[in-house]
Amino acid sequence: MTENIRPVLSGSKALVVGIANEHSIAYGCAQAFRTAGAELAITWLNEKARPHVEPLGAELGASITAPLDVSVPGQLENLFETIEKKWGKLDILVHSIAFAPKSDLAGGLLNCSAEGFAKAMDISCHSFVRMARLAAPLMNDGGTMFAMSYYGANRVVPNYNVMGPVKAALEAVCRYLAYELGPKGIRVHAISPGPLKTRAASGLKDFELLLNEAAKKAPVGELVDIMDVGYACAYLATSFAKRVTGGTVYVDGGANIVA
Ligand SMILES: NC(=O)c1ccc[n+]([C@@H]2O[C@H](COP(=O)([O-])OP(=O)(O)OC[C@H]3O[C@@H](n4cnc5c(N)ncnc54)[C@H](O)[C@@H]3O)[C@@H](O)[C@H]2O)c1
């Protein structure tokens, strides 16, 4: 399939945040952008994650690699300073990160603490606003921003708990950012992938059941993979999609249309 992808993103600079390992949705995005000709900046969470992420960055020829924990003051600013110095611009931003404290995720929404709720919201949602604020001034020729949502934003998915309201907020954030940044030629998308076996997903109770149900429910009859998500983002980042913005784009084999 990859040999049919033309370098429609050559000259584009893409920052992809959220690669933990080769199963990460962010890695699918980075691979798809690279295949389409973009130059990459990628990040790792901390020194423990670094040995898993750095080799993937090398394989993709990433020209910027940097640490980024969005809860550490100054790290996001440092990253964007590096991007400005090295590239002087940015075309694509991917926010593919989420976190909720285990005890707050496991206990159902009723039992989620105020601190756990705030932390989940800060890392999984408001950090996208902070990224967008720093990215927008570098997107002088327009640009595209992505944040990863999930079906649990709009419908109750058992065990998704606090992440449901957090993803609902993230989708609303995408709409409002699309409204505010549209006049600058910047488009903002929430991407809603079907369930994928990743590190983040392993924190959800009965995730295997969700995978089985998704495969059964999807009209295309199979699960999605990280490249499906990556290529959908690559398309949305091209000028072929220049008048598409603000919505939630499902990459789930059509599962969301089935009752
Ligand atoms: N896996 C699924 O089924 C699925 C479905 C729909 C949406 N999503 C969303 O996709 C996104 C990516 O998750 P994934 O499934 O690829 O799992 P993943 O574990 O591979 O990626 C999650 C990433 O979040 C990063 N992260 C956590 N806390 C952070 C912080 N403080 N600062 C910076 N980065 C931090 C981790 O380092 C990791 O790279 C998440 O937003 C997730 O909610 C996942």
PDB file of C-alpha atoms and ligand atoms in Angstrom:
ATOM      1  CA  MET A   1       0.000   0.000   0.000  1.00  0.00           C
ATOM      2  CA  THR A   2       2.724   2.485   0.980  1.00  0.00           C
ATOM      3  CA  GLU A   3       4.261   2.467  -2.486  1.00  0.00           C
ATOM      4  CA  ASN A   4       1.061   4.074  -3.806  1.00  0.00           C
ATOM      5  CA  ILE A   5       1.322   7.065  -1.470  1.00  0.00           C
ATOM      6  CA  ARG A   6       2.695  10.068  -3.326  1.00  0.00           C
ATOM      7  CA  PRO A   7       4.862  12.589  -1.432  1.00  0.00           C
ATOM      8  CA  VAL A   8       1.912  14.926  -1.013  1.00  0.00           C
ATOM      9  CA  LEU A   9       3.312  16.288   2.243  1.00  0.00           C
ATOM     10  CA  SER A  10       6.857  17.014   1.098  1.00  0.00           C
ATOM     11  CA  GLY A  11       8.090  20.268   2.546  1.00  0.00           C
ATOM     12  CA  SER A  12       5.697  19.858   5.487  1.00  0.00           C
ATOM     13  CA  LYS A  13       6.984  19.853   9.060  1.00  0.00           C
ATOM     14  CA  ALA A  14       5.049  17.696  11.500  1.00  0.00           C
ATOM     15  CA  LEU A  15       5.224  17.527  15.294  1.00  0.00           C
ATOM     16  CA  VAL A  16       3.890  14.206  16.584  1.00  0.00           C
ATOM     17  CA  VAL A  17       3.403  13.890  20.350  1.00  0.00           C
ATOM     18  CA  GLY A  18       2.464  10.561  21.909  1.00  0.00           C
ATOM     19  CA  ILE A  19       4.795   7.830  20.676  1.00  0.00           C
ATOM     20  CA  ALA A  20       5.432   5.368  23.507  1.00  0.00           C
ATOM     21  CA  ASN A  21       6.296   2.366  21.337  1.00  0.00           C
ATOM     22  CA  GLU A  22       5.625   0.775  17.939  1.00  0.00           C
ATOM     23  CA  HIS A  23       1.971   0.143  18.876  1.00  0.00           C
ATOM     24  CA  SER A  24       1.192   3.816  19.550  1.00  0.00           C
ATOM     25  CA  ILE A  25      -1.375   5.569  17.374  1.00  0.00           C
ATOM     26  CA  ALA A  26       1.093   8.470  17.178  1.00  0.00           C
ATOM     27  CA  TYR A  27       3.643   6.141  15.577  1.00  0.00           C
ATOM     28  CA  GLY A  28       1.115   5.286  12.848  1.00  0.00           C
ATOM     29  CA  CYS A  29       0.649   9.020  12.241  1.00  0.00           C
ATOM     30  CA  ALA A  30       4.405   9.633  12.131  1.00  0.00           C
ATOM     31  CA  GLN A  31       4.919   6.765   9.670  1.00  0.00           C
ATOM     32  CA  ALA A  32       2.112   7.965   7.397  1.00  0.00           C
ATOM     33  CA  PHE A  33       3.364  11.572   7.375  1.00  0.00           C
ATOM     34  CA  ARG A  34       6.900  10.375   6.633  1.00  0.00           C
ATOM     35  CA  THR A  35       5.681   8.134   3.809  1.00  0.00           C
ATOM     36  CA  ALA A  36       3.899  11.156   2.372  1.00  0.00           C
ATOM     37  CA  GLY A  37       7.159  13.138   2.494  1.00  0.00           C
ATOM     38  CA  ALA A  38       6.892  15.205   5.702  1.00  0.00           C
ATOM     39  CA  GLU A  39       9.780  15.946   8.058  1.00  0.00           C
ATOM     40  CA  LEU A  40       9.191  14.911  11.663  1.00  0.00           C
ATOM     41  CA  ALA A  41       9.641  16.100  15.221  1.00  0.00           C
ATOM     42  CA  ILE A  42       8.833  13.479  17.847  1.00  0.00           C
ATOM     43  CA  THR A  43       8.923  13.409  21.638  1.00  0.00           C
ATOM     44  CA  TRP A  44       9.324  10.963  24.478  1.00  0.00           C
ATOM     45  CA  LEU A  45       7.685  11.238  27.883  1.00  0.00           C
ATOM     46  CA  ASN A  46      10.730  10.703  30.119  1.00  0.00           C
ATOM     47  CA  GLU A  47      14.068   8.876  30.382  1.00  0.00           C
ATOM     48  CA  LYS A  48      12.273   5.557  30.920  1.00  0.00           C
ATOM     49  CA  ALA A  49      10.392   5.941  27.641  1.00  0.00           C
ATOM     50  CA  ARG A  50      13.315   7.366  25.689  1.00  0.00           C
ATOM     51  CA  PRO A  51      15.026   4.043  24.711  1.00  0.00           C
ATOM     52  CA  HIS A  52      11.716   2.817  23.243  1.00  0.00           C
ATOM     53  CA  VAL A  53      11.029   5.999  21.282  1.00  0.00           C
ATOM     54  CA  GLU A  54      14.446   7.143  20.081  1.00  0.00           C
ATOM     55  CA  PRO A  55      15.051   4.147  17.751  1.00  0.00           C
ATOM     56  CA  LEU A  56      11.636   4.732  16.139  1.00  0.00           C
ATOM     57  CA  GLY A  57      12.581   8.373  15.608  1.00  0.00           C
ATOM     58  CA  ALA A  58      15.875   7.322  14.022  1.00  0.00           C
ATOM     59  CA  GLU A  59      14.130   4.855  11.736  1.00  0.00           C
ATOM     60  CA  LEU A  60      11.768   7.632  10.622  1.00  0.00           C
ATOM     61  CA  GLY A  61      14.644  10.080  10.138  1.00  0.00           C
ATOM     62  CA  ALA A  62      13.089  12.528  12.610  1.00  0.00           C
ATOM     63  CA  SER A  63      15.047  15.755  12.540  1.00  0.00           C
ATOM     64  CA  ILE A  64      13.896  16.899  15.972  1.00  0.00           C
ATOM     65  CA  THR A  65      13.629  14.574  18.978  1.00  0.00           C
ATOM     66  CA  ALA A  66      12.981  15.950  22.448  1.00  0.00           C
ATOM     67  CA  PRO A  67      11.578  15.124  25.863  1.00  0.00           C
ATOM     68  CA  LEU A  68       8.016  16.227  26.576  1.00  0.00           C
ATOM     69  CA  ASP A  69       5.930  15.700  29.674  1.00  0.00           C
ATOM     70  CA  VAL A  70       3.114  18.218  29.325  1.00  0.00           C
ATOM     71  CA  SER A  71       2.760  18.364  33.107  1.00  0.00           C
ATOM     72  CA  VAL A  72       6.330  19.631  33.518  1.00  0.00           C
ATOM     73  CA  PRO A  73       6.369  23.428  33.329  1.00  0.00           C
ATOM     74  CA  GLY A  74       8.598  24.771  30.551  1.00  0.00           C
ATOM     75  CA  GLN A  75       9.021  21.554  28.520  1.00  0.00           C
ATOM     76  CA  LEU A  76       6.394  22.448  25.943  1.00  0.00           C
ATOM     77  CA  GLU A  77       7.861  25.947  25.571  1.00  0.00           C
ATOM     78  CA  ASN A  78      11.379  24.470  25.127  1.00  0.00           C
ATOM     79  CA  LEU A  79      10.134  22.111  22.432  1.00  0.00           C
ATOM     80  CA  PHE A  80       8.469  24.881  20.441  1.00  0.00           C
ATOM     81  CA  GLU A  81      11.564  27.057  20.811  1.00  0.00           C
ATOM     82  CA  THR A  82      13.613  24.227  19.241  1.00  0.00           C
ATOM     83  CA  ILE A  83      11.069  23.875  16.426  1.00  0.00           C
ATOM     84  CA  GLU A  84      11.125  27.619  15.765  1.00  0.00           C
ATOM     85  CA  LYS A  85      14.934  27.711  15.700  1.00  0.00           C
ATOM     86  CA  LYS A  86      15.343  24.641  13.507  1.00  0.00           C
ATOM     87  CA  TRP A  87      12.359  24.855  11.172  1.00  0.00           C
ATOM     88  CA  GLY A  88      11.003  28.398  11.583  1.00  0.00           C
ATOM     89  CA  LYS A  89       7.536  26.993  10.903  1.00  0.00           C
ATOM     90  CA  LEU A  90       5.174  24.108  11.577  1.00  0.00           C
ATOM     91  CA  ASP A  91       2.493  22.588   9.345  1.00  0.00           C
ATOM     92  CA  ILE A  92       1.099  19.634  11.291  1.00  0.00           C
ATOM     93  CA  LEU A  93       0.526  19.021  15.006  1.00  0.00           C
ATOM     94  CA  VAL A  94      -0.615  15.687  16.454  1.00  0.00           C
ATOM     95  CA  HIS A  95      -1.716  15.417  20.084  1.00  0.00           C
ATOM     96  CA  SER A  96      -2.024  11.695  20.805  1.00  0.00           C
ATOM     97  CA  ILE A  97      -1.727  11.556  24.577  1.00  0.00           C
ATOM     98  CA  ALA A  98      -4.023  10.675  27.431  1.00  0.00           C
ATOM     99  CA  PHE A  99      -3.692   9.963  31.114  1.00  0.00           C
ATOM    100  CA  ALA A 100      -5.910   9.353  34.142  1.00  0.00           C
ATOM    101  CA  PRO A 101      -4.710   8.136  37.551  1.00  0.00           C
ATOM    102  CA  LYS A 102      -5.414   4.416  37.797  1.00  0.00           C
ATOM    103  CA  SER A 103      -7.608   4.646  40.911  1.00  0.00           C
ATOM    104  CA  ASP A 104      -9.714   7.394  39.335  1.00  0.00           C
ATOM    105  CA  LEU A 105     -10.081   5.520  36.051  1.00  0.00           C
ATOM    106  CA  ALA A 106     -10.952   2.195  37.637  1.00  0.00           C
ATOM    107  CA  GLY A 107     -13.611   3.252  40.114  1.00  0.00           C
ATOM    108  CA  GLY A 108     -16.368   4.565  37.834  1.00  0.00           C
ATOM    109  CA  LEU A 109     -17.092   8.264  37.300  1.00  0.00           C
ATOM    110  CA  LEU A 110     -19.008   8.597  40.570  1.00  0.00           C
ATOM    111  CA  ASN A 111     -15.851   7.773  42.500  1.00  0.00           C
ATOM    112  CA  CYS A 112     -13.441   9.921  40.492  1.00  0.00           C
ATOM    113  CA  SER A 113     -11.674  12.429  42.753  1.00  0.00           C
ATOM    114  CA  ALA A 114     -11.486  16.126  41.925  1.00  0.00           C
ATOM    115  CA  GLU A 115      -7.692  15.826  41.665  1.00  0.00           C
ATOM    116  CA  GLY A 116      -7.895  12.790  39.355  1.00  0.00           C
ATOM    117  CA  PHE A 117     -10.509  14.489  37.178  1.00  0.00           C
ATOM    118  CA  ALA A 118      -8.404  17.664  36.943  1.00  0.00           C
ATOM    119  CA  LYS A 119      -5.242  15.722  36.114  1.00  0.00           C
ATOM    120  CA  ALA A 120      -6.958  13.654  33.409  1.00  0.00           C
ATOM    121  CA  MET A 121      -8.441  16.843  31.941  1.00  0.00           C
ATOM    122  CA  ASP A 122      -5.150  18.730  32.079  1.00  0.00           C
ATOM    123  CA  ILE A 123      -2.976  16.076  30.426  1.00  0.00           C
ATOM    124  CA  SER A 124      -5.526  14.655  28.008  1.00  0.00           C
ATOM    125  CA  CYS A 125      -7.330  17.837  27.008  1.00  0.00           C
ATOM    126  CA  HIS A 126      -6.021  21.244  28.109  1.00  0.00           C
ATOM    127  CA  SER A 127      -2.493  20.340  27.001  1.00  0.00           C
ATOM    128  CA  PHE A 128      -3.874  20.398  23.448  1.00  0.00           C
ATOM    129  CA  VAL A 129      -4.968  24.002  23.963  1.00  0.00           C
ATOM    130  CA  ARG A 130      -1.469  24.859  25.219  1.00  0.00           C
ATOM    131  CA  MET A 131       0.112  23.125  22.228  1.00  0.00           C
ATOM    132  CA  ALA A 132      -2.229  24.887  19.803  1.00  0.00           C
ATOM    133  CA  ARG A 133      -1.372  28.257  21.350  1.00  0.00           C
ATOM    134  CA  LEU A 134       2.341  27.668  20.751  1.00  0.00           C
ATOM    135  CA  ALA A 135       1.887  26.013  17.345  1.00  0.00           C
ATOM    136  CA  ALA A 136      -0.444  28.578  15.750  1.00  0.00           C
ATOM    137  CA  PRO A 137       2.161  31.392  15.460  1.00  0.00           C
ATOM    138  CA  LEU A 138       4.416  28.937  13.569  1.00  0.00           C
ATOM    139  CA  MET A 139       1.647  28.010  11.112  1.00  0.00           C
ATOM    140  CA  ASN A 140       1.910  31.106   8.947  1.00  0.00           C
ATOM    141  CA  ASP A 141       1.060  29.213   5.761  1.00  0.00           C
ATOM    142  CA  GLY A 142      -1.869  27.536   7.483  1.00  0.00           C
ATOM    143  CA  GLY A 143      -1.702  24.127   9.106  1.00  0.00           C
ATOM    144  CA  THR A 144      -3.545  21.154  10.538  1.00  0.00           C
ATOM    145  CA  MET A 145      -3.943  20.061  14.147  1.00  0.00           C
ATOM    146  CA  PHE A 146      -5.170  16.672  15.377  1.00  0.00           C
ATOM    147  CA  ALA A 147      -6.265  15.348  18.764  1.00  0.00           C
ATOM    148  CA  MET A 148      -7.222  11.718  19.429  1.00  0.00           C
ATOM    149  CA  SER A 149     -10.715  11.170  20.827  1.00  0.00           C
ATOM    150  CA  TYR A 150     -12.862   8.062  21.254  1.00  0.00           C
ATOM    151  CA  TYR A 151     -16.496   6.994  20.813  1.00  0.00           C
ATOM    152  CA  GLY A 152     -16.882   7.127  24.620  1.00  0.00           C
ATOM    153  CA  ALA A 153     -17.008  10.941  24.242  1.00  0.00           C
ATOM    154  CA  ASN A 154     -20.569  10.761  22.918  1.00  0.00           C
ATOM    155  CA  ARG A 155     -21.954   7.420  24.059  1.00  0.00           C
ATOM    156  CA  VAL A 156     -21.431   5.544  27.297  1.00  0.00           C
ATOM    157  CA  VAL A 157     -18.783   2.870  26.854  1.00  0.00           C
ATOM    158  CA  PRO A 158     -18.587   0.637  29.956  1.00  0.00           C
ATOM    159  CA  ASN A 159     -15.327   1.126  31.900  1.00  0.00           C
ATOM    160  CA  TYR A 160     -14.315   4.260  29.966  1.00  0.00           C
ATOM    161  CA  ASN A 161     -15.422   6.254  33.035  1.00  0.00           C
ATOM    162  CA  VAL A 162     -13.718   9.641  33.536  1.00  0.00           C
ATOM    163  CA  MET A 163     -12.207   9.499  30.040  1.00  0.00           C
ATOM    164  CA  GLY A 164     -15.733   9.894  28.549  1.00  0.00           C
ATOM    165  CA  PRO A 165     -16.235  13.461  29.828  1.00  0.00           C
ATOM    166  CA  VAL A 166     -12.572  14.254  29.121  1.00  0.00           C
ATOM    167  CA  LYS A 167     -12.862  13.175  25.468  1.00  0.00           C
ATOM    168  CA  ALA A 168     -16.188  15.049  25.156  1.00  0.00           C
ATOM    169  CA  ALA A 169     -14.324  18.178  26.277  1.00  0.00           C
ATOM    170  CA  LEU A 170     -11.503  17.414  23.842  1.00  0.00           C
ATOM    171  CA  GLU A 171     -13.937  17.219  20.914  1.00  0.00           C
ATOM    172  CA  ALA A 172     -15.466  20.558  21.994  1.00  0.00           C
ATOM    173  CA  VAL A 173     -11.953  22.017  22.241  1.00  0.00           C
ATOM    174  CA  CYS A 174     -11.348  20.963  18.627  1.00  0.00           C
ATOM    175  CA  ARG A 175     -14.523  22.754  17.516  1.00  0.00           C
ATOM    176  CA  TYR A 176     -13.656  25.971  19.340  1.00  0.00           C
ATOM    177  CA  LEU A 177     -10.029  25.941  18.171  1.00  0.00           C
ATOM    178  CA  ALA A 178     -11.204  25.300  14.611  1.00  0.00           C
ATOM    179  CA  TYR A 179     -13.446  28.366  14.940  1.00  0.00           C
ATOM    180  CA  GLU A 180     -10.709  30.573  16.388  1.00  0.00           C
ATOM    181  CA  LEU A 181      -7.921  29.403  14.068  1.00  0.00           C
ATOM    182  CA  GLY A 182      -9.932  29.013  10.851  1.00  0.00           C
ATOM    183  CA  PRO A 183      -9.235  32.611   9.763  1.00  0.00           C
ATOM    184  CA  LYS A 184      -5.481  31.800   9.912  1.00  0.00           C
ATOM    185  CA  GLY A 185      -5.969  28.844   7.575  1.00  0.00           C
ATOM    186  CA  ILE A 186      -5.455  26.385  10.418  1.00  0.00           C
ATOM    187  CA  ARG A 187      -7.761  23.379  10.532  1.00  0.00           C
ATOM    188  CA  VAL A 188      -8.408  21.343  13.665  1.00  0.00           C
ATOM    189  CA  HIS A 189      -9.692  17.773  13.775  1.00  0.00           C
ATOM    190  CA  ALA A 190     -10.723  15.369  16.471  1.00  0.00           C
ATOM    191  CA  ILE A 191      -9.924  11.869  15.248  1.00  0.00           C
ATOM    192  CA  SER A 192     -11.939   9.045  16.764  1.00  0.00           C
ATOM    193  CA  PRO A 193     -10.207   5.712  16.164  1.00  0.00           C
ATOM    194  CA  GLY A 194     -11.819   2.364  16.897  1.00  0.00           C
ATOM    195  CA  PRO A 195     -10.221   0.412  19.757  1.00  0.00           C
ATOM    196  CA  LEU A 196      -6.551  -0.478  19.283  1.00  0.00           C
ATOM    197  CA  LYS A 197      -4.350  -2.627  21.448  1.00  0.00           C
ATOM    198  CA  THR A 198      -1.924  -0.045  22.851  1.00  0.00           C
ATOM    199  CA  ARG A 199      -0.309   0.685  26.198  1.00  0.00           C
ATOM    200  CA  ALA A 200      -2.962   3.315  27.062  1.00  0.00           C
ATOM    201  CA  ALA A 201      -5.772   0.885  26.195  1.00  0.00           C
ATOM    202  CA  SER A 202      -4.323  -1.794  28.454  1.00  0.00           C
ATOM    203  CA  GLY A 203      -5.376   0.375  31.427  1.00  0.00           C
ATOM    204  CA  LEU A 204      -9.070  -0.149  30.598  1.00  0.00           C
ATOM    205  CA  LYS A 205     -10.960  -3.024  32.211  1.00  0.00           C
ATOM    206  CA  ASP A 206     -12.290  -5.677  29.793  1.00  0.00           C
ATOM    207  CA  PHE A 207     -10.610  -4.038  26.795  1.00  0.00           C
ATOM    208  CA  GLU A 208     -10.512  -7.394  24.959  1.00  0.00           C
ATOM    209  CA  LEU A 209     -14.332  -7.437  25.003  1.00  0.00           C
ATOM    210  CA  LEU A 210     -14.371  -3.986  23.443  1.00  0.00           C
ATOM    211  CA  LEU A 211     -12.057  -5.179  20.669  1.00  0.00           C
ATOM    212  CA  ASN A 212     -14.245  -8.194  19.920  1.00  0.00           C
ATOM    213  CA  GLU A 213     -17.407  -6.092  19.872  1.00  0.00           C
ATOM    214  CA  ALA A 214     -15.833  -3.448  17.638  1.00  0.00           C
ATOM    215  CA  ALA A 215     -14.798  -6.023  15.064  1.00  0.00           C
ATOM    216  CA  LYS A 216     -18.297  -7.533  15.070  1.00  0.00           C
ATOM    217  CA  LYS A 217     -20.062  -4.164  14.883  1.00  0.00           C
ATOM    218  CA  ALA A 218     -17.949  -2.482  12.202  1.00  0.00           C
ATOM    219  CA  PRO A 219     -19.544  -2.667   8.733  1.00  0.00           C
ATOM    220  CA  VAL A 220     -16.087  -3.333   7.277  1.00  0.00           C
ATOM    221  CA  GLY A 221     -15.914  -6.373   9.550  1.00  0.00           C
ATOM    222  CA  GLU A 222     -12.476  -5.857  11.036  1.00  0.00           C
ATOM    223  CA  LEU A 223     -10.523  -3.782  13.521  1.00  0.00           C
ATOM    224  CA  VAL A 224      -8.570  -0.714  12.488  1.00  0.00           C
ATOM    225  CA  ASP A 225      -4.786  -0.473  12.793  1.00  0.00           C
ATOM    226  CA  ILE A 226      -2.533   2.476  13.552  1.00  0.00           C
ATOM    227  CA  MET A 227      -1.756   3.028   9.863  1.00  0.00           C
ATOM    228  CA  ASP A 228      -5.476   3.469   9.113  1.00  0.00           C
ATOM    229  CA  VAL A 229      -5.454   6.338  11.604  1.00  0.00           C
ATOM    230  CA  GLY A 230      -2.157   7.684  10.249  1.00  0.00           C
ATOM    231  CA  TYR A 231      -3.262   7.742   6.611  1.00  0.00           C
ATOM    232  CA  ALA A 232      -6.575   9.405   7.516  1.00  0.00           C
ATOM    233  CA  CYS A 233      -4.591  12.152   9.274  1.00  0.00           C
ATOM    234  CA  ALA A 234      -2.157  12.413   6.358  1.00  0.00           C
ATOM    235  CA  TYR A 235      -5.074  12.968   3.988  1.00  0.00           C
ATOM    236  CA  LEU A 236      -6.634  15.593   6.272  1.00  0.00           C
ATOM    237  CA  ALA A 237      -3.271  17.390   6.420  1.00  0.00           C
ATOM    238  CA  THR A 238      -3.141  17.817   2.642  1.00  0.00           C
ATOM    239  CA  SER A 239      -4.776  20.607   0.672  1.00  0.00           C
ATOM    240  CA  PHE A 240      -7.211  17.978  -0.690  1.00  0.00           C
ATOM    241  CA  ALA A 241      -8.968  18.466   2.662  1.00  0.00           C
ATOM    242  CA  LYS A 242      -8.498  22.220   2.873  1.00  0.00           C
ATOM    243  CA  ARG A 243     -12.166  22.916   3.607  1.00  0.00           C
ATOM    244  CA  VAL A 244     -12.640  20.211   6.220  1.00  0.00           C
ATOM    245  CA  THR A 245     -12.330  21.335   9.826  1.00  0.00           C
ATOM    246  CA  GLY A 246     -13.747  21.224  13.339  1.00  0.00           C
ATOM    247  CA  GLY A 247     -15.490  17.854  13.212  1.00  0.00           C
ATOM    248  CA  THR A 248     -14.827  14.469  14.691  1.00  0.00           C
ATOM    249  CA  VAL A 249     -13.522  12.088  12.053  1.00  0.00           C
ATOM    250  CA  TYR A 250     -14.211   8.437  12.847  1.00  0.00           C
ATOM    251  CA  VAL A 251     -11.607   5.901  11.801  1.00  0.00           C
ATOM    252  CA  ASP A 252     -13.440   2.865  13.116  1.00  0.00           C
ATOM    253  CA  GLY A 253     -14.566   0.795  10.144  1.00  0.00           C
ATOM    254  CA  GLY A 254     -17.981   2.474  10.472  1.00  0.00           C
ATOM    255  CA  ALA A 255     -18.761   1.029  13.923  1.00  0.00           C
ATOM    256  CA  ASN A 256     -20.124   4.391  15.141  1.00  0.00           C
ATOM    257  CA  ILE A 257     -23.051   4.322  12.696  1.00  0.00           C
ATOM    258  CA  VAL A 258     -24.366   0.990  13.984  1.00  0.00           C
ATOM    259  CA  ALA A 259     -26.823   0.850  16.921  1.00  0.00           C
TER     260      ALA A 259
HETATM  261  N1  LIG B   1      -5.976   2.643  21.889  1.00  0.00           N
HETATM  262  C1  LIG B   1      -7.237   2.929  21.671  1.00  0.00           C
HETATM  263  O1  LIG B   1      -8.095   2.043  21.613  1.00  0.00           O
HETATM  264  C2  LIG B   1      -7.643   4.355  21.459  1.00  0.00           C
HETATM  265  C3  LIG B   1      -8.863   4.621  20.827  1.00  0.00           C
HETATM  266  C4  LIG B   1      -9.255   5.930  20.626  1.00  0.00           C
HETATM  267  C5  LIG B   1      -8.447   6.957  21.066  1.00  0.00           C
HETATM  268  N2  LIG B   1      -7.266   6.692  21.694  1.00  0.00           N
HETATM  269  C6  LIG B   1      -6.439   7.830  22.122  1.00  0.00           C
HETATM  270  O2  LIG B   1      -5.257   7.838  21.352  1.00  0.00           O
HETATM  271  C7  LIG B   1      -4.261   8.558  22.059  1.00  0.00           C
HETATM  272  C8  LIG B   1      -2.975   7.746  22.034  1.00  0.00           C
HETATM  273  O3  LIG B   1      -3.084   6.590  22.816  1.00  0.00           O
HETATM  274  P1  LIG B   1      -2.558   5.164  22.332  1.00  0.00           P
HETATM  275  O4  LIG B   1      -3.722   4.257  22.347  1.00  0.00           O
HETATM  276  O5  LIG B   1      -1.739   5.302  21.108  1.00  0.00           O
HETATM  277  O6  LIG B   1      -1.669   4.689  23.568  1.00  0.00           O
HETATM  278  P2  LIG B   1      -0.116   4.928  23.921  1.00  0.00           P
HETATM  279  O7  LIG B   1       0.039   4.418  25.315  1.00  0.00           O
HETATM  280  O8  LIG B   1       0.740   4.334  22.882  1.00  0.00           O
HETATM  281  O9  LIG B   1       0.029   6.507  23.867  1.00  0.00           O
HETATM  282  C9  LIG B   1      -0.342   7.347  24.946  1.00  0.00           C
HETATM  283  C10 LIG B   1       0.734   8.398  25.023  1.00  0.00           C
HETATM  284  O10 LIG B   1       0.402   9.378  26.002  1.00  0.00           O
HETATM  285  C11 LIG B   1       1.630   9.852  26.492  1.00  0.00           C
HETATM  286  N3  LIG B   1       1.482  10.631  27.726  1.00  0.00           N
HETATM  287  C12 LIG B   1       0.854  10.273  28.877  1.00  0.00           C
HETATM  288  N4  LIG B   1       1.024  11.254  29.794  1.00  0.00           N
HETATM  289  C13 LIG B   1       1.748  12.246  29.197  1.00  0.00           C
HETATM  290  C14 LIG B   1       2.266  13.501  29.625  1.00  0.00           C
HETATM  291  N5  LIG B   1       2.094  13.957  30.874  1.00  0.00           N
HETATM  292  N6  LIG B   1       2.986  14.251  28.742  1.00  0.00           N
HETATM  293  C15 LIG B   1       3.218  13.818  27.491  1.00  0.00           C
HETATM  294  N7  LIG B   1       2.769  12.620  27.020  1.00  0.00           N
HETATM  295  C16 LIG B   1       2.049  11.847  27.876  1.00  0.00           C
HETATM  296  C17 LIG B   1       2.421   8.554  26.712  1.00  0.00           C
HETATM  297  O11 LIG B   1       3.796   8.857  26.854  1.00  0.00           O
HETATM  298  C18 LIG B   1       2.091   7.822  25.432  1.00  0.00           C
HETATM  299  O12 LIG B   1       3.052   8.097  24.431  1.00  0.00           O
HETATM  300  C19 LIG B   1      -4.841   8.833  23.442  1.00  0.00           C
HETATM  301  O13 LIG B   1      -5.397  10.132  23.443  1.00  0.00           O
HETATM  302  C20 LIG B   1      -5.953   7.813  23.548  1.00  0.00           C
HETATM  303  O14 LIG B   1      -6.962   8.186  24.453  1.00  0.00           O
HETATM  304  C21 LIG B   1      -6.848   5.407  21.880  1.00  0.00           C
END
